[in-house]
Amino acid sequence: MEVAKRADRKVSADTGAESSPRGPVCSLRHFACEQNLLSRPDGSASFLQGDTSVLAGVYGPAEVKVSKEIFNKATLEVILRPKIGLPGVAEKSRERLTRNTCEAVVLGALHPRTSITVVLQVVSDAGSLLACCLNAACMALVDAGVPMRALFCGVSCALDADGNLVLDPTTKQEKEARAVLTFALDSVEQKLLMSTTKGLYSDAELQQCLAAAQAASQHIFRFYRESLQRRYSKS
Amino acid sequence: MKETPLSNCERRFLLRAIEEKKRLDGRQTYDYRNIRISFGTDYGCCIVELGKTRVLGQVSCELVSPKLNRATEGILFFNLELSQMAAPAFEPGRQSDLLVKLNRLLERCLRNSKCIDTESLCVVAGEKVWQIRVDLHLLNHDGNIIDAASIAAIVALCHFRRPDVSVQGEEVTLYTPEERDPVPLSIHHMPICISFAFFQQGTYLLVDPNEREERVMDGLLVIAMNKHREICTIQSSGGIMLLKDQVLRCSKIAGVKVAEITELIQKALENDQKVRKEGGKFGFAESIANQRITAFKMEKASVDTSNIEEKAEEIIAEAEPPPEVVSKPVLWTPGTAQIGDGIENSWGGLEDSEKEEEEGGIDEAVILDDTKMDTGGVSDTGNQALGLMILISFGYFLKGAPIVLSDSEEEEMIILEPDKTPKKIRAQTTSAKEKAPSRSQVKRRRKKRTAN
């Protein structure tokens, strides 16, 4: 109950419009998550980071096509659907990155010869889309009750022309940035599960971004924890 | 994944319930499920929930050249997608019969009823018109997709704003939302599809069937109507014979339902517009019910990044320095360089097949060895394969000069000096000719040239 109260209070406080500029201090946009909102999939979650929103549905462990069957572990499939038009190369690339991240944490060996399908639907894109996809996928996998070694989260960092670091960038910030780095981190040791980068940066900047992402991941994992606590609380 | 088949007892149970005028979700025969409409932050983006059926709609626009036979009309394009998220039986990238049927029905309901003024979408006649694209994604399938999709499509179209354009002479200027407010589409009326399911050869009728009811129904009648009670499309499927008064009764019910839904849509659109005008909070984040225990929100969180620089420095300091790279390649002659020593050749299998040709090859190798002696005396590499040898060419390898990067036994390294060697090689080849090379030798040489 306490958690619920706190959440209510937080919401009553001003959210601040998305367009307002964020201060020099690194911050994450406001987060929201709703689990189990679809009736057909085994697990579903809608994850919002600022105005970026992704809906995820998970089916599994379920029957697998014979051609895709793996005899000693579950076949993991990730499908990402764009909002406008047909999926292209960018979607395929994000699908692959998400799949590789999920494969690293899902205990597929517990369900051999089955399929676990994660379907992601972009609802709105306002920057840090891949990070949001990863977070939505994780929450949906948790909702579906798929056994995992650890939880994971996605964090995007952008480096602007002056070398300033921006966490969870918006589309505008991503466009202006010199480099955009996206990391997937696990919840146990905050170790790196996946990283993808675009643009130019030095090795010192890479380490800085990674350290910042690790700091941000603590917030995201706390968000996961509180949202699950609220969900499974008795009151 | 295949659809789970409905068992006979489930089927019987459903049909018996319908005979007793009962529905599993507690509705009456003519009751519609609850409709909830929420809007995204972008224009033309909405989610429509009809009970548990959920459809995401997004309208986008683009300037294109018009169709040849319709030079002054904009183009409308509808695309309904059955995502695998909606039901496990929907396969991605497959045009199923159901999908084709639904897309066609949507087109008939919205395009052919001329509810959107396509002539107002014309910018320059015959050259530039707006193409309006309506993407609909089914997110959750709990029956009656067509009603939900048609509501989502018309709501998204009403909500959409296209960028303003101005035409001055030949020049077309497109204004960004900051420069000029985007303009809404001109919509004449709002056609909405209403589905009726028939059971037992048309004896029983249900409005807005859910997924279970759809699976046991005999036939389906879809009526698209606007609030002026004008029928836009009517389609009966499933092969049942309907009586005239049955159809008339359905159209009466449809009239009532359409009036209710239109009112709801207008209210939702007004609400959203009011919030936007007042600068309040809008978007999907606001539509999440906060009382639900499955939902959780977190406000903007500032992340302490004060120590990241030290941390990064620490990691870099701790990290082993990268392995020493051979910074100075060995320059044998101008134009060539070597990095590393090279390793033993492991391509054993290939050599056997070449052995027959090898007899004459030795002479050649000797000659080539001589060349090496002349150019820089690198012949001491003996039986080592090229391995990490890198030939850096600075252009102009003379035509006909045998530049061989081969893995055969004898000639491992042939280094050419652009200025001197060609002559020498020519000299050598002439001397080789004097030695009357065997046919196989010539063959070999040709082979190598083509390989290069």
XYZ file of C-alpha atoms in Angstrom, chain A:
235
model
C 0.000 0.000 0.000
C 2.827 2.296 0.870
C 4.306 1.832 -2.534
C 1.018 2.639 -4.178
C 0.671 5.785 -2.132
C 4.124 6.893 -3.059
C 3.413 6.343 -6.717
C 0.255 8.399 -6.472
C 2.082 11.216 -4.837
C 4.724 11.126 -7.492
C 2.183 11.325 -10.239
C 0.477 14.271 -8.637
C 3.791 16.123 -8.758
C 4.465 17.877 -12.008
C 5.714 15.645 -14.796
C 7.092 18.471 -16.859
C 6.446 18.602 -20.560
C 8.629 16.468 -22.750
C 9.807 19.409 -24.770
C 11.221 21.320 -21.816
C 15.019 21.184 -21.820
C 16.635 18.985 -19.243
C 19.233 20.405 -16.918
C 22.939 19.801 -17.219
C 22.703 16.989 -14.670
C 22.220 13.620 -16.337
C 18.737 12.328 -15.812
C 16.380 9.685 -17.075
C 13.031 10.695 -18.483
C 9.948 9.635 -16.604
C 9.262 5.932 -16.730
C 6.003 4.075 -16.787
C 5.217 0.425 -17.196
C 2.084 -1.622 -17.342
C 2.224 -5.377 -17.276
C -0.263 -8.013 -18.315
C -2.400 -5.647 -20.367
C -3.048 -8.013 -23.267
C -5.148 -11.130 -22.844
C -3.797 -13.339 -25.602
C -0.029 -13.405 -25.020
C 1.404 -15.301 -22.054
C 3.099 -12.156 -20.884
C 2.875 -8.576 -22.001
C 4.196 -5.208 -20.971
C 3.987 -1.686 -22.202
C 7.048 0.373 -21.355
C 7.241 4.127 -21.627
C 10.368 6.226 -21.394
C 9.312 9.818 -21.799
C 7.362 9.818 -25.026
C 9.004 6.664 -26.343
C 6.702 3.736 -25.906
C 7.028 0.071 -26.806
C 4.523 -2.710 -26.307
C 5.862 -6.220 -25.859
C 4.117 -9.559 -25.918
C 5.703 -12.916 -25.063
C 4.519 -16.350 -26.080
C 6.270 -19.252 -24.528
C 7.537 -21.756 -23.792
C 5.302 -23.063 -26.545
C 5.241 -25.433 -29.472
C 8.046 -24.902 -31.961
C 8.209 -25.405 -35.684
C 10.223 -28.498 -36.546
C 12.544 -26.475 -38.762
C 13.405 -24.133 -35.902
C 13.631 -26.744 -33.180
C 16.827 -26.884 -31.115
C 17.186 -30.174 -29.282
C 18.820 -28.907 -26.111
C 17.333 -25.477 -25.568
C 14.452 -23.186 -26.348
C 14.339 -21.310 -29.628
C 14.191 -17.616 -28.897
C 12.612 -15.389 -31.473
C 12.252 -11.622 -31.387
C 9.959 -9.775 -33.773
C 9.995 -5.995 -33.895
C 7.247 -4.215 -35.746
C 7.580 -0.588 -36.750
C 4.654 1.760 -36.472
C 4.615 2.873 -40.088
C 5.237 0.569 -43.029
C 7.003 -2.746 -43.159
C 9.994 -3.806 -41.065
C 13.302 -2.838 -42.657
C 16.993 -3.261 -41.960
C 16.930 -1.052 -38.851
C 14.218 -3.224 -37.306
C 16.052 -6.429 -38.203
C 19.177 -5.081 -36.544
C 17.310 -4.134 -33.370
C 15.600 -7.522 -33.381
C 18.938 -9.240 -33.487
C 20.459 -7.126 -30.749
C 17.446 -7.749 -28.525
C 17.506 -11.458 -29.277
C 21.169 -11.751 -28.431
C 20.581 -9.952 -25.155
C 17.620 -12.164 -24.255
C 19.519 -15.308 -25.178
C 22.234 -14.339 -22.738
C 19.869 -14.271 -19.767
C 16.982 -16.625 -20.576
C 17.542 -20.119 -19.209
C 16.561 -21.818 -22.423
C 18.038 -25.144 -21.394
C 15.146 -25.614 -18.957
C 12.688 -25.798 -21.844
C 14.307 -27.715 -24.668
C 12.460 -28.037 -27.976
C 10.117 -25.158 -27.331
C 9.845 -21.671 -28.684
C 9.850 -18.395 -26.811
C 8.602 -15.569 -29.002
C 8.947 -11.930 -28.057
C 6.881 -9.575 -30.205
C 7.676 -5.884 -29.867
C 5.490 -3.167 -31.289
C 6.779 0.390 -31.468
C 3.969 2.610 -30.219
C 5.847 5.893 -30.380
C 9.473 6.723 -30.994
C 10.951 9.755 -29.276
C 14.534 8.633 -28.856
C 16.341 5.720 -27.119
C 14.112 3.256 -28.932
C 16.406 0.250 -28.601
C 16.778 0.798 -24.850
C 13.016 0.986 -24.498
C 12.600 -2.192 -26.573
C 14.988 -4.016 -24.237
C 13.192 -2.807 -21.131
C 9.792 -3.743 -22.534
C 11.083 -7.178 -23.541
C 12.446 -7.772 -20.045
C 9.220 -6.762 -18.314
C 7.182 -8.937 -20.679
C 9.482 -11.916 -20.085
C 9.065 -11.408 -16.337
C 5.294 -11.252 -16.779
C 5.318 -14.450 -18.822
C 7.306 -16.167 -16.091
C 10.138 -17.228 -18.357
C 13.055 -18.368 -16.185
C 15.974 -15.975 -16.419
C 19.453 -15.884 -14.963
C 19.159 -12.163 -14.330
C 17.033 -9.251 -15.383
C 18.372 -6.878 -17.960
C 17.850 -3.287 -18.929
C 18.814 -1.060 -21.798
C 20.411 2.348 -21.399
C 21.219 4.800 -24.160
C 23.876 7.500 -23.873
C 24.575 10.286 -26.307
C 27.763 12.318 -26.537
C 27.259 15.762 -27.983
C 29.808 17.785 -29.925
C 31.359 19.193 -26.729
C 31.731 15.751 -25.223
C 28.878 16.190 -22.746
C 27.147 12.999 -21.790
C 23.345 12.727 -22.061
C 21.518 9.732 -20.678
C 18.290 8.494 -22.257
C 18.446 10.981 -25.153
C 15.421 12.236 -27.057
C 15.267 12.069 -30.857
C 16.553 15.631 -31.125
C 19.477 14.930 -28.835
C 20.265 11.746 -30.742
C 20.355 13.662 -34.010
C 22.647 16.357 -32.661
C 24.915 13.880 -30.926
C 28.386 12.974 -32.090
C 27.959 9.436 -30.844
C 25.100 7.361 -29.488
C 25.874 4.297 -27.395
C 23.345 1.749 -26.202
C 24.170 -0.821 -23.557
C 22.308 -3.752 -22.106
C 23.265 -4.533 -18.528
C 22.351 -7.413 -16.256
C 20.882 -6.882 -12.818
C 23.205 -9.104 -10.807
C 26.590 -7.577 -11.443
C 25.697 -4.758 -13.829
C 27.821 -6.486 -16.406
C 27.572 -5.694 -20.060
C 25.319 -7.993 -22.096
C 25.201 -6.063 -25.333
C 26.543 -2.842 -26.670
C 25.962 -1.060 -29.906
C 27.413 2.253 -30.854
C 27.195 4.801 -33.584
C 29.579 7.664 -34.192
C 33.019 8.638 -32.983
C 34.228 8.449 -29.397
C 37.437 7.758 -27.506
C 38.052 4.777 -25.242
C 37.868 7.046 -22.191
C 34.454 8.260 -23.330
C 33.314 4.688 -23.861
C 34.235 3.831 -20.286
C 32.527 6.976 -19.027
C 29.346 6.119 -20.903
C 29.469 2.602 -19.555
C 29.931 3.868 -16.007
C 27.035 6.288 -16.464
C 24.889 3.501 -17.903
C 25.692 1.358 -14.889
C 24.645 4.174 -12.586
C 21.430 4.630 -14.581
C 20.753 0.900 -14.587
C 20.516 1.003 -10.778
C 17.556 3.358 -11.155
C 15.933 1.188 -13.791
C 16.345 -1.975 -11.743
C 14.900 -0.170 -8.735
C 11.964 0.785 -10.952
C 11.571 -2.882 -11.963
C 11.720 -3.971 -8.346
C 9.214 -1.417 -7.104
C 6.789 -2.136 -9.924
C 6.952 -5.870 -9.242
C 6.679 -5.309 -5.517
C 3.552 -3.288 -6.108
C 2.162 -5.959 -8.354
C 2.729 -8.831 -5.974
C 1.937 -6.937 -2.793
C -0.976 -8.335 -0.824
C -2.575 -5.018 0.047
